[in-house]
Coordinates of C-alpha atoms in Angstrom, one line a residue:
M1 CA 0.0 0.0 0.0
D2 CA 1.5 3.4 -0.9
K3 CA 1.4 6.6 1.1
K4 CA -1.5 8.1 -0.8
E5 CA -3.7 5.1 -0.2
E6 CA -2.7 4.8 3.5
N7 CA -3.4 8.5 4.2
T8 CA -7.1 8.0 3.1
E9 CA -7.5 5.7 6.1
E10 CA -8.4 6.7 9.7
Q11 CA -4.9 6.1 11.0
V12 CA -1.4 6.2 9.6
V13 CA 1.2 4.0 11.3
N14 CA 4.7 3.6 9.7
P15 CA 8.3 4.1 10.8
W16 CA 8.0 7.9 10.1
E17 CA 4.5 8.9 10.9
V18 CA 1.9 7.9 13.5
S19 CA -1.5 9.7 13.5
S20 CA -5.2 9.0 13.7
S21 CA -7.9 11.2 12.4
G22 CA -10.6 9.2 14.3
G23 CA -9.1 9.6 17.8
K24 CA -6.8 7.3 19.5
I25 CA -4.9 4.5 17.6
D26 CA -7.0 1.4 17.1
Y27 CA -4.6 -1.4 17.9
D28 CA -7.0 -4.1 17.0
K29 CA -7.3 -2.7 13.5
L30 CA -3.5 -2.4 13.4
I31 CA -3.1 -6.1 14.4
D32 CA -5.5 -7.1 11.6
K33 CA -3.8 -4.9 9.0
F34 CA -0.2 -5.9 9.9
G35 CA -1.1 -9.6 10.4
C36 CA 0.6 -10.0 13.8
Q37 CA -0.9 -11.7 16.9
R38 CA -2.3 -10.4 20.1
F39 CA -0.1 -11.0 23.2
D40 CA -2.5 -12.8 25.5
Q41 CA -2.5 -13.8 29.2
S42 CA -1.4 -17.3 28.5
L43 CA 1.9 -16.0 27.0
V44 CA 2.4 -13.7 30.0
D45 CA 1.9 -16.7 32.3
R46 CA 4.3 -18.8 30.3
V47 CA 7.0 -16.1 30.5
Q48 CA 6.6 -16.1 34.3
R49 CA 6.8 -19.9 34.4
L50 CA 9.9 -20.2 32.2
T51 CA 11.9 -17.3 33.8
G52 CA 10.9 -17.8 37.4
R53 CA 10.3 -14.1 37.9
P54 CA 7.2 -11.8 37.8
P55 CA 6.4 -10.6 34.3
H56 CA 7.3 -7.0 33.6
V57 CA 4.7 -4.3 34.2
F58 CA 4.7 -3.6 30.5
L59 CA 3.5 -7.2 29.9
R60 CA 1.0 -7.2 32.7
R61 CA -0.6 -3.9 31.6
G62 CA -0.5 -4.7 27.8
V63 CA 2.0 -2.1 26.8
F64 CA 3.7 -4.8 24.8
F65 CA 0.5 -6.1 23.2
A66 CA 1.4 -7.8 19.9
H67 CA 3.9 -10.4 18.7
R68 CA 5.1 -12.4 15.8
D69 CA 6.2 -16.0 16.7
F70 CA 7.1 -15.2 20.3
N71 CA 5.6 -18.6 21.1
E72 CA 8.3 -20.2 18.9
I73 CA 11.0 -18.4 20.9
L74 CA 9.5 -19.8 24.1
D75 CA 9.2 -23.3 22.6
A76 CA 12.9 -23.2 21.6
Y77 CA 13.9 -21.8 25.0
E78 CA 12.0 -24.6 26.7
R79 CA 14.0 -27.1 24.7
G80 CA 17.2 -25.5 26.0
E81 CA 17.9 -23.5 22.9
K82 CA 19.2 -19.9 23.4
F83 CA 18.3 -16.8 21.4
Y84 CA 19.5 -13.2 21.2
L85 CA 17.8 -9.9 21.4
Y86 CA 18.0 -7.1 18.9
T87 CA 16.6 -3.6 19.3
G88 CA 17.7 -0.1 18.2
R89 CA 17.4 3.6 18.2
G90 CA 17.4 6.2 15.4
P91 CA 19.5 9.1 17.0
S92 CA 17.7 12.2 15.8
S93 CA 17.8 14.3 19.0
E94 CA 20.2 15.1 21.7
A95 CA 18.0 13.6 24.5
L96 CA 15.6 10.8 24.6
H97 CA 12.0 11.2 25.8
L98 CA 10.1 8.7 27.8
G99 CA 8.6 7.1 24.7
H100 CA 12.1 6.3 23.5
L101 CA 12.9 4.6 26.8
I102 CA 10.0 2.1 26.7
P103 CA 11.7 -0.5 24.4
F104 CA 15.0 -0.2 26.3
M105 CA 13.5 -0.7 29.7
F106 CA 11.6 -3.7 28.5
T107 CA 14.6 -5.1 26.7
K108 CA 16.7 -4.8 29.9
Y109 CA 14.1 -7.0 31.6
L110 CA 14.2 -9.6 28.8
Q111 CA 18.0 -9.7 28.9
D112 CA 18.0 -10.3 32.7
A113 CA 15.0 -12.7 32.7
F114 CA 16.2 -15.0 29.9
K115 CA 20.0 -14.4 30.3
V116 CA 20.7 -13.8 26.7
P117 CA 22.9 -11.5 24.6
L118 CA 21.7 -8.2 23.0
V119 CA 22.7 -6.2 20.0
I120 CA 21.6 -2.5 19.8
Q121 CA 21.7 -0.8 16.5
L122 CA 22.1 3.0 16.3
T123 CA 20.9 4.0 12.8
D124 CA 22.9 7.2 12.5
D125 CA 22.9 6.6 8.7
E126 CA 19.1 6.6 8.6
K127 CA 18.7 9.8 10.5
C128 CA 21.4 11.4 8.4
M129 CA 19.1 10.7 5.4
W130 CA 15.7 11.3 6.8
K131 CA 16.4 14.3 9.1
N132 CA 18.9 16.0 6.8
L133 CA 21.6 15.9 9.5
S134 CA 25.3 15.9 8.6
V135 CA 27.2 12.6 8.9
E136 CA 29.2 14.1 11.7
E137 CA 26.2 15.3 13.6
S138 CA 24.4 12.0 13.3
Q139 CA 27.5 10.2 14.7
R140 CA 27.7 12.6 17.6
L141 CA 24.0 12.1 18.4
A142 CA 24.5 8.4 18.3
R143 CA 27.1 8.5 21.0
E144 CA 25.0 10.8 23.1
N145 CA 22.0 8.5 22.8
A146 CA 24.2 5.5 23.6
K147 CA 24.8 7.1 27.0
D148 CA 21.1 7.1 27.7
I149 CA 20.8 3.6 26.5
I150 CA 23.6 2.4 28.7
A151 CA 22.1 4.2 31.7
C152 CA 19.1 1.7 31.4
G153 CA 21.4 -0.8 33.1
F154 CA 22.4 -3.3 30.3
D155 CA 25.0 -5.9 31.2
I156 CA 28.2 -5.1 29.3
T157 CA 29.2 -8.8 29.3
K158 CA 26.1 -9.5 27.2
T159 CA 25.6 -6.3 25.2
F160 CA 27.0 -5.0 21.9
I161 CA 26.0 -1.5 20.8
F162 CA 27.0 -0.4 17.3
S163 CA 26.5 2.5 15.0
D164 CA 25.9 1.8 11.3
F165 CA 28.5 4.3 10.2
D166 CA 31.1 2.5 12.2
Y167 CA 30.1 -1.2 11.9
V168 CA 28.5 -1.8 8.5
G169 CA 30.8 -3.9 6.3
G170 CA 32.2 -7.4 6.1
A171 CA 29.7 -10.1 7.0
F172 CA 27.0 -7.5 7.9
Y173 CA 27.2 -6.0 4.4
K174 CA 27.1 -9.4 2.7
N175 CA 23.8 -10.1 4.4
M176 CA 22.6 -6.6 3.3
V177 CA 23.3 -7.6 -0.3
R178 CA 21.6 -10.9 0.1
V179 CA 18.4 -9.2 1.4
A180 CA 18.5 -6.5 -1.2
K181 CA 18.6 -9.0 -4.0
C182 CA 15.3 -10.6 -2.7
V183 CA 13.3 -7.4 -2.5
T184 CA 12.0 -5.7 -5.7
Y185 CA 11.6 -2.0 -6.0
N186 CA 7.8 -2.5 -6.3
K187 CA 7.8 -4.5 -3.1
V188 CA 9.8 -1.9 -1.1
V189 CA 7.5 0.9 -2.4
G190 CA 4.5 -1.2 -1.4
I191 CA 5.8 -1.7 2.1
F192 CA 7.2 1.7 2.9
G193 CA 5.4 4.0 0.5
F194 CA 8.5 5.6 -1.1
T195 CA 7.7 8.0 -4.0
G196 CA 9.7 9.4 -6.9
E197 CA 10.6 12.3 -4.8
D198 CA 12.5 10.2 -2.2
H199 CA 16.3 9.9 -2.8
I200 CA 17.8 6.5 -3.4
G201 CA 19.4 6.4 0.1
K202 CA 16.0 5.9 1.6
V203 CA 15.1 3.0 -0.8
S204 CA 18.4 1.3 0.0
F205 CA 18.1 1.6 3.8
P206 CA 15.7 -1.2 4.8
P207 CA 18.3 -4.0 4.5
V208 CA 20.5 -2.2 7.0
Q209 CA 17.8 -2.5 9.7
A210 CA 16.9 -6.0 8.5
V211 CA 20.2 -7.9 8.9
P212 CA 20.9 -7.5 12.6
S213 CA 18.1 -10.2 12.7
F214 CA 20.6 -12.7 11.4
P215 CA 23.4 -14.0 13.7
S216 CA 26.0 -14.2 10.9
S217 CA 26.0 -10.4 10.7
F218 CA 28.0 -10.5 14.0
P219 CA 30.8 -13.0 13.4
H220 CA 32.7 -11.7 16.5
L221 CA 29.7 -12.8 18.6
F222 CA 27.9 -15.7 16.9
S223 CA 30.5 -17.5 14.7
G224 CA 29.2 -21.0 14.0
K225 CA 25.8 -20.1 15.4
D226 CA 23.8 -19.4 12.2
N227 CA 20.8 -21.3 13.6
L228 CA 20.4 -18.9 16.5
R229 CA 17.0 -17.3 16.8
C230 CA 16.5 -13.6 17.2
L231 CA 13.8 -11.7 19.2
I232 CA 13.1 -8.1 18.5
P233 CA 11.4 -5.9 21.1
C234 CA 10.2 -2.7 19.3
A235 CA 7.3 -0.3 18.9
I236 CA 4.7 -1.4 16.4
D237 CA 5.6 1.3 13.9
Q238 CA 8.8 -0.6 13.1
D239 CA 6.8 -3.6 12.0
P240 CA 7.1 -2.9 8.2
Y241 CA 10.9 -3.4 8.4
F242 CA 10.5 -6.8 9.9
R243 CA 7.6 -8.0 7.7
M244 CA 10.1 -7.5 4.9
T245 CA 12.8 -9.2 6.9
R246 CA 10.6 -12.2 7.8
D247 CA 9.6 -12.6 4.1
V248 CA 13.3 -12.8 3.1
A249 CA 14.8 -14.7 5.9
P250 CA 13.9 -18.3 4.9
R251 CA 15.0 -17.6 1.3
I252 CA 18.6 -16.9 2.5
G253 CA 18.8 -19.6 5.0
Y254 CA 17.8 -18.0 8.3
H255 CA 15.0 -18.2 10.9
K256 CA 12.4 -15.5 10.7
P257 CA 13.0 -13.1 13.5
A258 CA 10.3 -13.1 16.2
L259 CA 8.9 -9.7 17.4
I260 CA 7.3 -8.4 20.6
E261 CA 5.7 -5.1 19.9
S262 CA 4.6 -2.2 22.0
S263 CA 1.8 0.4 21.7
F264 CA 2.9 4.1 21.6
F265 CA 3.7 6.2 24.6
P266 CA 0.9 8.8 24.2
A267 CA 1.6 12.5 23.8
L268 CA 0.8 14.6 26.8
Q269 CA -2.2 16.0 24.9
G270 CA -3.9 12.6 24.6
E271 CA -3.9 9.3 22.7
N272 CA -4.3 10.6 19.1
G273 CA -0.6 10.2 18.5
K274 CA 2.7 9.4 20.2
M275 CA 5.3 11.4 22.1
S276 CA 7.4 13.1 19.5
A277 CA 10.8 14.8 19.6
S278 CA 9.4 17.2 16.9
D279 CA 6.9 18.6 19.5
P280 CA 8.7 19.3 22.8
N281 CA 5.4 20.1 24.5
S282 CA 4.1 16.6 23.7
A283 CA 6.9 14.8 25.5
I284 CA 8.7 14.4 28.8
Y285 CA 12.5 14.3 28.2
V286 CA 15.0 12.4 30.3
T287 CA 16.8 15.8 30.7
D288 CA 13.8 17.6 32.1
S289 CA 14.0 18.9 35.6
G290 CA 11.3 18.2 38.2
K291 CA 10.0 21.8 37.7
V292 CA 9.7 21.4 33.9
I293 CA 8.0 18.0 34.3
K294 CA 5.4 19.5 36.7
N295 CA 4.8 22.5 34.4
K296 CA 4.4 20.3 31.3
I297 CA 1.9 18.0 33.0
N298 CA -0.1 20.8 34.5
K299 CA -0.2 22.9 31.3
Y300 CA -0.4 20.3 28.5
A301 CA -1.4 16.9 29.9
F302 CA -4.9 15.7 28.8
S303 CA -6.6 14.3 31.9
G304 CA -10.1 13.4 30.8
G305 CA -11.6 15.5 33.7
R306 CA -15.2 16.8 33.4
E307 CA -16.1 20.4 33.2
S308 CA -16.9 20.7 36.9
V309 CA -16.2 18.9 40.1
E310 CA -19.9 18.0 40.4
L311 CA -20.0 16.4 36.9
H312 CA -16.7 14.6 37.5
R313 CA -18.0 13.1 40.8
K314 CA -21.3 12.2 39.1
L315 CA -20.1 10.9 35.7
G316 CA -16.5 10.0 36.4
A317 CA -13.6 10.9 34.1
N318 CA -13.2 10.2 30.5
V319 CA -10.3 7.8 31.0
E320 CA -10.2 4.3 32.4
E321 CA -7.4 4.9 35.0
Y322 CA -9.7 6.9 37.3
G323 CA -13.0 6.4 35.5
A324 CA -14.9 5.8 38.8
G325 CA -14.5 9.5 39.6
R326 CA -12.8 8.9 43.0
M327 CA -9.7 10.9 42.0
L328 CA -9.9 14.5 40.6
T329 CA -7.8 15.7 37.7
G330 CA -5.4 17.6 39.9
E331 CA -4.8 14.6 42.0
V332 CA -4.1 12.4 39.0
K333 CA -1.7 15.0 37.6
Q334 CA 0.1 15.3 40.9
R335 CA 0.6 11.5 41.1
L336 CA 1.8 11.4 37.5
T337 CA 4.3 14.2 38.2
Q338 CA 5.6 12.3 41.2
V339 CA 6.0 9.0 39.3
L340 CA 7.7 10.6 36.2
T341 CA 9.9 12.9 38.2
E342 CA 11.3 9.9 40.2
L343 CA 11.8 7.9 37.0
V344 CA 13.6 10.7 35.2
E345 CA 15.8 11.7 38.2
R346 CA 16.8 8.0 38.6
H347 CA 17.7 7.9 34.9
Q348 CA 19.7 11.2 35.2
T349 CA 21.7 9.8 38.1
A350 CA 22.5 6.7 36.1
R351 CA 23.4 8.6 33.0
S352 CA 25.8 11.0 34.8
A353 CA 27.9 7.9 35.7
V354 CA 28.2 6.9 32.0
T355 CA 31.7 8.0 30.7
D356 CA 33.0 8.1 27.1
E357 CA 35.2 5.2 28.0
M358 CA 32.1 3.1 28.9
V359 CA 30.5 4.0 25.6
D360 CA 33.7 2.9 23.8
A361 CA 33.6 -0.4 25.8
F362 CA 30.0 -1.2 24.9
M363 CA 30.7 -0.3 21.2
S364 CA 34.0 -2.2 20.9
V365 CA 33.9 -5.2 18.5
R366 CA 34.7 -8.0 20.9
P367 CA 33.6 -11.5 21.9
L368 CA 31.2 -11.9 24.7
P369 CA 32.3 -15.1 26.3
N370 CA 29.7 -15.2 29.1
M371 CA 26.8 -14.0 27.0
F372 CA 24.6 -17.0 27.6
N373 CA 25.3 -17.4 31.4

């Protein structure tokens, strides 16, 4: 489906745009359209049984709500087979907002629960092409973003972070070429909606994001382990990349990567879109002070409160979290401010301890001898 067709629908969800003219994102429609599966309670229970630890709050509350073949990952794990995790970040801004942190917080839980290695791709090349940044600025932002990612607490003995500008080549590039040969121009236009106005760099990018799904792209980590499965935690707007990847994978001799996909962290103004770096007032940044967080929530956050205290007490709010009407808008905002301020301040403390030497260590091409322990 091309962009023109997709924009006539009620909602647009792709790697570069998330919007809904009909209100909040309809995730059931998205599941039907993309062809993924709903993450149900039986899978949550199974994760708890296999890992021996409580499921993450993002699983319990349905933030990660959809998947592709996650059950197969659990089947393999139950047979004693390991897998690896792959997630990423497009470094387009100096600081991350809370929506950017969601996949990393959850991936940290998966790494700890399943005791598996992780590769994190920084697509500095993508942002150079899409955001009209210079190569040098994209690389600088990648390193800055890496500090925020490391601050989430990843295990350096099980984690490899790489920037595309630094790492692409060798076995990684060979896999890119294998993927590129399998995807026609018409196919990539159909998946991503590219037009004649888009430069060829955009058309050539999808294989770059596809091939970290294949273990042979990392010979320093997975030499001789070409049968290793890959699990990708990501937001659902990244699904088009991996639909393409899953279509190609068996044709070039690899397992299809499995996905576990999250809903969007809503903008402060409500659920019609997601937190966006392009609108600072829609987002809480990990660099925001407690005062800034409080001001943003009080001024911009959509609460669902009724027009008067009497109506609110009688009808309840227009959101499920305090729909019974027992909490007033001000009380909800005060609680939200407290929770987010604590989270952000905790992150700021962790990030202040991340040095350039630590970034170099996470990004160094090295074996990870204890990655499955």
